[in-house]
Amino acid sequence: MARKSKGRGTAATFGLLLLLAGLVGGGVLYVMSVRRPTQAVEGLARAPVGCTTTLDFTETGLFYVFEDTGPETEIPEGDCEPSADPALSFAFEMSGPDGPIVPRADDSLSYDAADYVGSSVARIEIETPGEYEIVVVGDDPSAAAAVGRDPDDGVDELRQRGITVAIVGGVLG
């Protein structure tokens, strides 16, 4: 008479749980990577044309300024009414705790997500956390300067982690 080992059933159950955890974990990470750019675009700080807007930077590093069109931009404090000047192309000036910020021209990034469409016009280096003011001018009253990091930052790494977690879970399971 053959005897069944209790250890085999436990190992099989544990393997199945590892397989499921890997597939679910990998799937969740992959879905997060797909949603990340849209969430980043929605989270950009926007300053409407014709207004002076205060931006609070809590982190330092490289940021991009995008010419952005999309849903109506929230009016900054002070009841500034966005206004355009047909004689002016889209441009901005920015200053902070250390004085004026000198932007570097940059047209390398663009996005079309969450009803927003934007193209980078410059990149700026924020060296000191704090409040900065941006003044935006242009010929389109529906445009805004959107300031933030590259919306695609970290997407590839998150996808790769999702795939890795799924594979490891499958192999270990």
PDB file of C-alpha atoms in Angstrom:
ATOM      1  CA  MET A   1       0.000   0.000   0.000  1.00  0.00           C
ATOM      2  CA  ALA A   2       1.391   3.387  -1.082  1.00  0.00           C
ATOM      3  CA  ARG A   3       1.578   6.188   1.398  1.00  0.00           C
ATOM      4  CA  LYS A   4       0.960   9.847   0.392  1.00  0.00           C
ATOM      5  CA  SER A   5       3.359  12.454   1.643  1.00  0.00           C
ATOM      6  CA  LYS A   6       1.823  15.504   3.285  1.00  0.00           C
ATOM      7  CA  GLY A   7       4.880  17.532   2.282  1.00  0.00           C
ATOM      8  CA  ARG A   8       4.077  17.177  -1.422  1.00  0.00           C
ATOM      9  CA  GLY A   9       0.631  18.750  -1.061  1.00  0.00           C
ATOM     10  CA  THR A  10       2.050  21.619   0.972  1.00  0.00           C
ATOM     11  CA  ALA A  11       4.828  22.187  -1.576  1.00  0.00           C
ATOM     12  CA  ALA A  12       2.321  22.138  -4.443  1.00  0.00           C
ATOM     13  CA  THR A  13       0.106  24.647  -2.660  1.00  0.00           C
ATOM     14  CA  PHE A  14       3.070  26.874  -1.895  1.00  0.00           C
ATOM     15  CA  GLY A  15       4.213  26.657  -5.531  1.00  0.00           C
ATOM     16  CA  LEU A  16       0.758  27.580  -6.775  1.00  0.00           C
ATOM     17  CA  LEU A  17       0.673  30.556  -4.402  1.00  0.00           C
ATOM     18  CA  LEU A  18       4.087  31.713  -5.666  1.00  0.00           C
ATOM     19  CA  LEU A  19       2.906  31.399  -9.263  1.00  0.00           C
ATOM     20  CA  LEU A  20      -0.258  33.383  -8.581  1.00  0.00           C
ATOM     21  CA  ALA A  21       1.588  36.021  -6.543  1.00  0.00           C
ATOM     22  CA  GLY A  22       4.129  36.469  -9.340  1.00  0.00           C
ATOM     23  CA  LEU A  23       1.486  36.784 -12.037  1.00  0.00           C
ATOM     24  CA  VAL A  24      -0.705  39.144 -10.023  1.00  0.00           C
ATOM     25  CA  GLY A  25       2.254  41.226  -8.801  1.00  0.00           C
ATOM     26  CA  GLY A  26       3.706  41.437 -12.302  1.00  0.00           C
ATOM     27  CA  GLY A  27       0.320  42.394 -13.731  1.00  0.00           C
ATOM     28  CA  VAL A  28      -0.188  45.128 -11.148  1.00  0.00           C
ATOM     29  CA  LEU A  29       3.264  46.609 -11.818  1.00  0.00           C
ATOM     30  CA  TYR A  30       2.676  46.502 -15.568  1.00  0.00           C
ATOM     31  CA  VAL A  31      -0.705  48.249 -15.274  1.00  0.00           C
ATOM     32  CA  MET A  32       0.910  50.888 -13.035  1.00  0.00           C
ATOM     33  CA  SER A  33       3.550  51.483 -15.730  1.00  0.00           C
ATOM     34  CA  VAL A  34       0.828  52.061 -18.312  1.00  0.00           C
ATOM     35  CA  ARG A  35      -0.994  54.574 -16.083  1.00  0.00           C
ATOM     36  CA  ARG A  36       2.125  56.387 -14.848  1.00  0.00           C
ATOM     37  CA  PRO A  37       2.556  58.858 -17.775  1.00  0.00           C
ATOM     38  CA  THR A  38      -1.097  59.934 -17.627  1.00  0.00           C
ATOM     39  CA  GLN A  39      -0.879  60.514 -13.879  1.00  0.00           C
ATOM     40  CA  ALA A  40       2.366  62.461 -14.337  1.00  0.00           C
ATOM     41  CA  VAL A  41       0.777  64.695 -16.995  1.00  0.00           C
ATOM     42  CA  GLU A  42      -2.233  65.347 -14.763  1.00  0.00           C
ATOM     43  CA  GLY A  43       0.131  66.258 -11.923  1.00  0.00           C
ATOM     44  CA  LEU A  44       2.160  68.875 -13.807  1.00  0.00           C
ATOM     45  CA  ALA A  45       2.003  72.372 -12.293  1.00  0.00           C
ATOM     46  CA  ARG A  46       0.262  74.679 -14.762  1.00  0.00           C
ATOM     47  CA  ALA A  47       0.556  78.446 -15.167  1.00  0.00           C
ATOM     48  CA  PRO A  48      -1.876  80.148 -17.598  1.00  0.00           C
ATOM     49  CA  VAL A  49      -0.848  82.627 -20.270  1.00  0.00           C
ATOM     50  CA  GLY A  50      -1.004  86.232 -19.063  1.00  0.00           C
ATOM     51  CA  CYS A  51      -0.549  85.393 -15.388  1.00  0.00           C
ATOM     52  CA  THR A  52       2.152  85.282 -12.749  1.00  0.00           C
ATOM     53  CA  THR A  53       1.937  81.970 -10.902  1.00  0.00           C
ATOM     54  CA  THR A  54       3.780  80.835  -7.780  1.00  0.00           C
ATOM     55  CA  LEU A  55       5.183  77.308  -7.877  1.00  0.00           C
ATOM     56  CA  ASP A  56       6.479  75.557  -4.763  1.00  0.00           C
ATOM     57  CA  PHE A  57       9.398  73.219  -5.494  1.00  0.00           C
ATOM     58  CA  THR A  58      10.072  70.749  -2.700  1.00  0.00           C
ATOM     59  CA  GLU A  59      12.684  68.845  -4.731  1.00  0.00           C
ATOM     60  CA  THR A  60      15.698  69.943  -6.727  1.00  0.00           C
ATOM     61  CA  GLY A  61      16.917  68.724 -10.095  1.00  0.00           C
ATOM     62  CA  LEU A  62      15.957  68.866 -13.748  1.00  0.00           C
ATOM     63  CA  PHE A  63      12.439  69.969 -14.679  1.00  0.00           C
ATOM     64  CA  TYR A  64      10.810  70.624 -18.043  1.00  0.00           C
ATOM     65  CA  VAL A  65       8.540  73.449 -19.124  1.00  0.00           C
ATOM     66  CA  PHE A  66       5.896  72.388 -21.636  1.00  0.00           C
ATOM     67  CA  GLU A  67       3.614  74.480 -23.804  1.00  0.00           C
ATOM     68  CA  ASP A  68       0.385  72.811 -22.782  1.00  0.00           C
ATOM     69  CA  THR A  69      -3.183  72.856 -24.048  1.00  0.00           C
ATOM     70  CA  GLY A  70      -6.012  70.972 -22.487  1.00  0.00           C
ATOM     71  CA  PRO A  71      -8.772  71.457 -19.977  1.00  0.00           C
ATOM     72  CA  GLU A  72      -9.076  74.934 -18.537  1.00  0.00           C
ATOM     73  CA  THR A  73      -6.198  75.728 -16.209  1.00  0.00           C
ATOM     74  CA  GLU A  74      -7.092  76.619 -12.633  1.00  0.00           C
ATOM     75  CA  ILE A  75      -6.752  80.326 -12.005  1.00  0.00           C
ATOM     76  CA  PRO A  76      -3.916  81.053  -9.581  1.00  0.00           C
ATOM     77  CA  GLU A  77      -4.451  83.020  -6.402  1.00  0.00           C
ATOM     78  CA  GLY A  78      -4.931  86.724  -6.991  1.00  0.00           C
ATOM     79  CA  ASP A  79      -7.774  86.345  -9.498  1.00  0.00           C
ATOM     80  CA  CYS A  80      -5.523  86.624 -12.531  1.00  0.00           C
ATOM     81  CA  GLU A  81      -7.576  86.347 -15.681  1.00  0.00           C
ATOM     82  CA  PRO A  82      -5.629  84.490 -18.388  1.00  0.00           C
ATOM     83  CA  SER A  83      -5.042  86.797 -21.329  1.00  0.00           C
ATOM     84  CA  ALA A  84      -3.171  86.464 -24.577  1.00  0.00           C
ATOM     85  CA  ASP A  85      -1.325  88.946 -26.742  1.00  0.00           C
ATOM     86  CA  PRO A  86      -1.518  88.162 -30.483  1.00  0.00           C
ATOM     87  CA  ALA A  87       1.899  89.779 -30.967  1.00  0.00           C
ATOM     88  CA  LEU A  88       3.700  87.424 -28.553  1.00  0.00           C
ATOM     89  CA  SER A  89       4.783  83.844 -29.085  1.00  0.00           C
ATOM     90  CA  PHE A  90       4.596  81.436 -26.165  1.00  0.00           C
ATOM     91  CA  ALA A  91       7.361  82.271 -23.669  1.00  0.00           C
ATOM     92  CA  PHE A  92       8.001  82.429 -19.947  1.00  0.00           C
ATOM     93  CA  GLU A  93      10.283  83.986 -17.355  1.00  0.00           C
ATOM     94  CA  MET A  94      10.965  82.357 -14.038  1.00  0.00           C
ATOM     95  CA  SER A  95      12.624  83.493 -10.835  1.00  0.00           C
ATOM     96  CA  GLY A  96      13.198  81.924  -7.453  1.00  0.00           C
ATOM     97  CA  PRO A  97      14.957  82.339  -4.129  1.00  0.00           C
ATOM     98  CA  ASP A  98      18.337  82.652  -5.869  1.00  0.00           C
ATOM     99  CA  GLY A  99      17.144  85.039  -8.602  1.00  0.00           C
ATOM    100  CA  PRO A 100      16.196  84.501 -12.244  1.00  0.00           C
ATOM    101  CA  ILE A 101      16.216  80.983 -13.700  1.00  0.00           C
ATOM    102  CA  VAL A 102      17.961  80.662 -17.046  1.00  0.00           C
ATOM    103  CA  PRO A 103      16.120  78.032 -19.111  1.00  0.00           C
ATOM    104  CA  ARG A 104      17.784  75.897 -21.768  1.00  0.00           C
ATOM    105  CA  ALA A 105      15.790  75.395 -24.964  1.00  0.00           C
ATOM    106  CA  ASP A 106      14.487  71.842 -25.264  1.00  0.00           C
ATOM    107  CA  ASP A 107      11.987  70.356 -27.688  1.00  0.00           C
ATOM    108  CA  SER A 108      12.735  66.688 -26.992  1.00  0.00           C
ATOM    109  CA  LEU A 109       9.569  65.693 -25.087  1.00  0.00           C
ATOM    110  CA  SER A 110       5.870  65.673 -25.843  1.00  0.00           C
ATOM    111  CA  TYR A 111       2.704  64.132 -24.437  1.00  0.00           C
ATOM    112  CA  ASP A 112      -0.909  63.541 -25.346  1.00  0.00           C
ATOM    113  CA  ALA A 113      -2.641  62.162 -22.270  1.00  0.00           C
ATOM    114  CA  ALA A 114      -5.580  62.886 -19.981  1.00  0.00           C
ATOM    115  CA  ASP A 115      -6.975  65.465 -22.444  1.00  0.00           C
ATOM    116  CA  TYR A 116      -3.698  67.420 -22.302  1.00  0.00           C
ATOM    117  CA  VAL A 117      -1.338  67.936 -25.229  1.00  0.00           C
ATOM    118  CA  GLY A 118       2.078  69.415 -24.642  1.00  0.00           C
ATOM    119  CA  SER A 119       5.553  69.833 -26.058  1.00  0.00           C
ATOM    120  CA  SER A 120       8.634  70.798 -24.115  1.00  0.00           C
ATOM    121  CA  VAL A 121      10.002  74.250 -24.813  1.00  0.00           C
ATOM    122  CA  ALA A 122      12.720  74.388 -22.165  1.00  0.00           C
ATOM    123  CA  ARG A 123      14.356  72.619 -19.268  1.00  0.00           C
ATOM    124  CA  ILE A 124      15.340  74.238 -16.034  1.00  0.00           C
ATOM    125  CA  GLU A 125      17.579  73.253 -13.158  1.00  0.00           C
ATOM    126  CA  ILE A 126      16.124  73.883  -9.701  1.00  0.00           C
ATOM    127  CA  GLU A 127      18.994  74.036  -7.233  1.00  0.00           C
ATOM    128  CA  THR A 128      17.168  75.345  -4.151  1.00  0.00           C
ATOM    129  CA  PRO A 129      13.773  74.194  -2.875  1.00  0.00           C
ATOM    130  CA  GLY A 130      11.269  76.990  -2.349  1.00  0.00           C
ATOM    131  CA  GLU A 131       8.781  79.261  -4.046  1.00  0.00           C
ATOM    132  CA  TYR A 132       9.363  80.310  -7.639  1.00  0.00           C
ATOM    133  CA  GLU A 133       7.353  82.674  -9.814  1.00  0.00           C
ATOM    134  CA  ILE A 134       6.665  82.033 -13.466  1.00  0.00           C
ATOM    135  CA  VAL A 135       5.277  84.660 -15.839  1.00  0.00           C
ATOM    136  CA  VAL A 136       3.795  83.231 -19.039  1.00  0.00           C
ATOM    137  CA  VAL A 137       3.012  85.141 -22.230  1.00  0.00           C
ATOM    138  CA  GLY A 138       1.652  84.001 -25.571  1.00  0.00           C
ATOM    139  CA  ASP A 139      -0.928  84.374 -28.291  1.00  0.00           C
ATOM    140  CA  ASP A 140      -3.252  81.541 -27.163  1.00  0.00           C
ATOM    141  CA  PRO A 141      -5.382  82.171 -24.051  1.00  0.00           C
ATOM    142  CA  SER A 142      -6.046  78.439 -23.656  1.00  0.00           C
ATOM    143  CA  ALA A 143      -2.340  77.607 -23.410  1.00  0.00           C
ATOM    144  CA  ALA A 144      -0.399  77.204 -20.192  1.00  0.00           C
ATOM    145  CA  ALA A 145       3.137  76.497 -19.099  1.00  0.00           C
ATOM    146  CA  ALA A 146       3.176  73.031 -17.519  1.00  0.00           C
ATOM    147  CA  VAL A 147       6.186  72.429 -15.281  1.00  0.00           C
ATOM    148  CA  GLY A 148       7.432  69.087 -14.040  1.00  0.00           C
ATOM    149  CA  ARG A 149       9.611  66.093 -14.666  1.00  0.00           C
ATOM    150  CA  ASP A 150       9.562  63.934 -17.808  1.00  0.00           C
ATOM    151  CA  PRO A 151       6.170  62.144 -17.696  1.00  0.00           C
ATOM    152  CA  ASP A 152       7.812  58.961 -19.002  1.00  0.00           C
ATOM    153  CA  ASP A 153      10.451  58.800 -16.240  1.00  0.00           C
ATOM    154  CA  GLY A 154      10.517  55.367 -14.656  1.00  0.00           C
ATOM    155  CA  VAL A 155       7.980  53.768 -17.008  1.00  0.00           C
ATOM    156  CA  ASP A 156      10.407  51.326 -18.650  1.00  0.00           C
ATOM    157  CA  GLU A 157      11.877  50.283 -15.300  1.00  0.00           C
ATOM    158  CA  LEU A 158       8.414  49.642 -13.863  1.00  0.00           C
ATOM    159  CA  ARG A 159       7.457  47.532 -16.895  1.00  0.00           C
ATOM    160  CA  GLN A 160      10.659  45.526 -16.620  1.00  0.00           C
ATOM    161  CA  ARG A 161      10.050  44.938 -12.914  1.00  0.00           C
ATOM    162  CA  GLY A 162       6.514  43.761 -13.655  1.00  0.00           C
ATOM    163  CA  ILE A 163       7.740  41.301 -16.267  1.00  0.00           C
ATOM    164  CA  THR A 164      10.554  40.130 -13.960  1.00  0.00           C
ATOM    165  CA  VAL A 165       8.159  39.556 -11.041  1.00  0.00           C
ATOM    166  CA  ALA A 166       5.825  37.535 -13.295  1.00  0.00           C
ATOM    167  CA  ILE A 167       8.684  35.416 -14.646  1.00  0.00           C
ATOM    168  CA  VAL A 168      10.232  34.814 -11.208  1.00  0.00           C
ATOM    169  CA  GLY A 169       6.832  33.880  -9.786  1.00  0.00           C
ATOM    170  CA  GLY A 170       6.270  31.494 -12.694  1.00  0.00           C
ATOM    171  CA  VAL A 171       9.675  29.848 -12.370  1.00  0.00           C
ATOM    172  CA  LEU A 172       9.539  29.540  -8.574  1.00  0.00           C
ATOM    173  CA  GLY A 173       5.906  28.385  -8.673  1.00  0.00           C
TER     174      GLY A 173
END
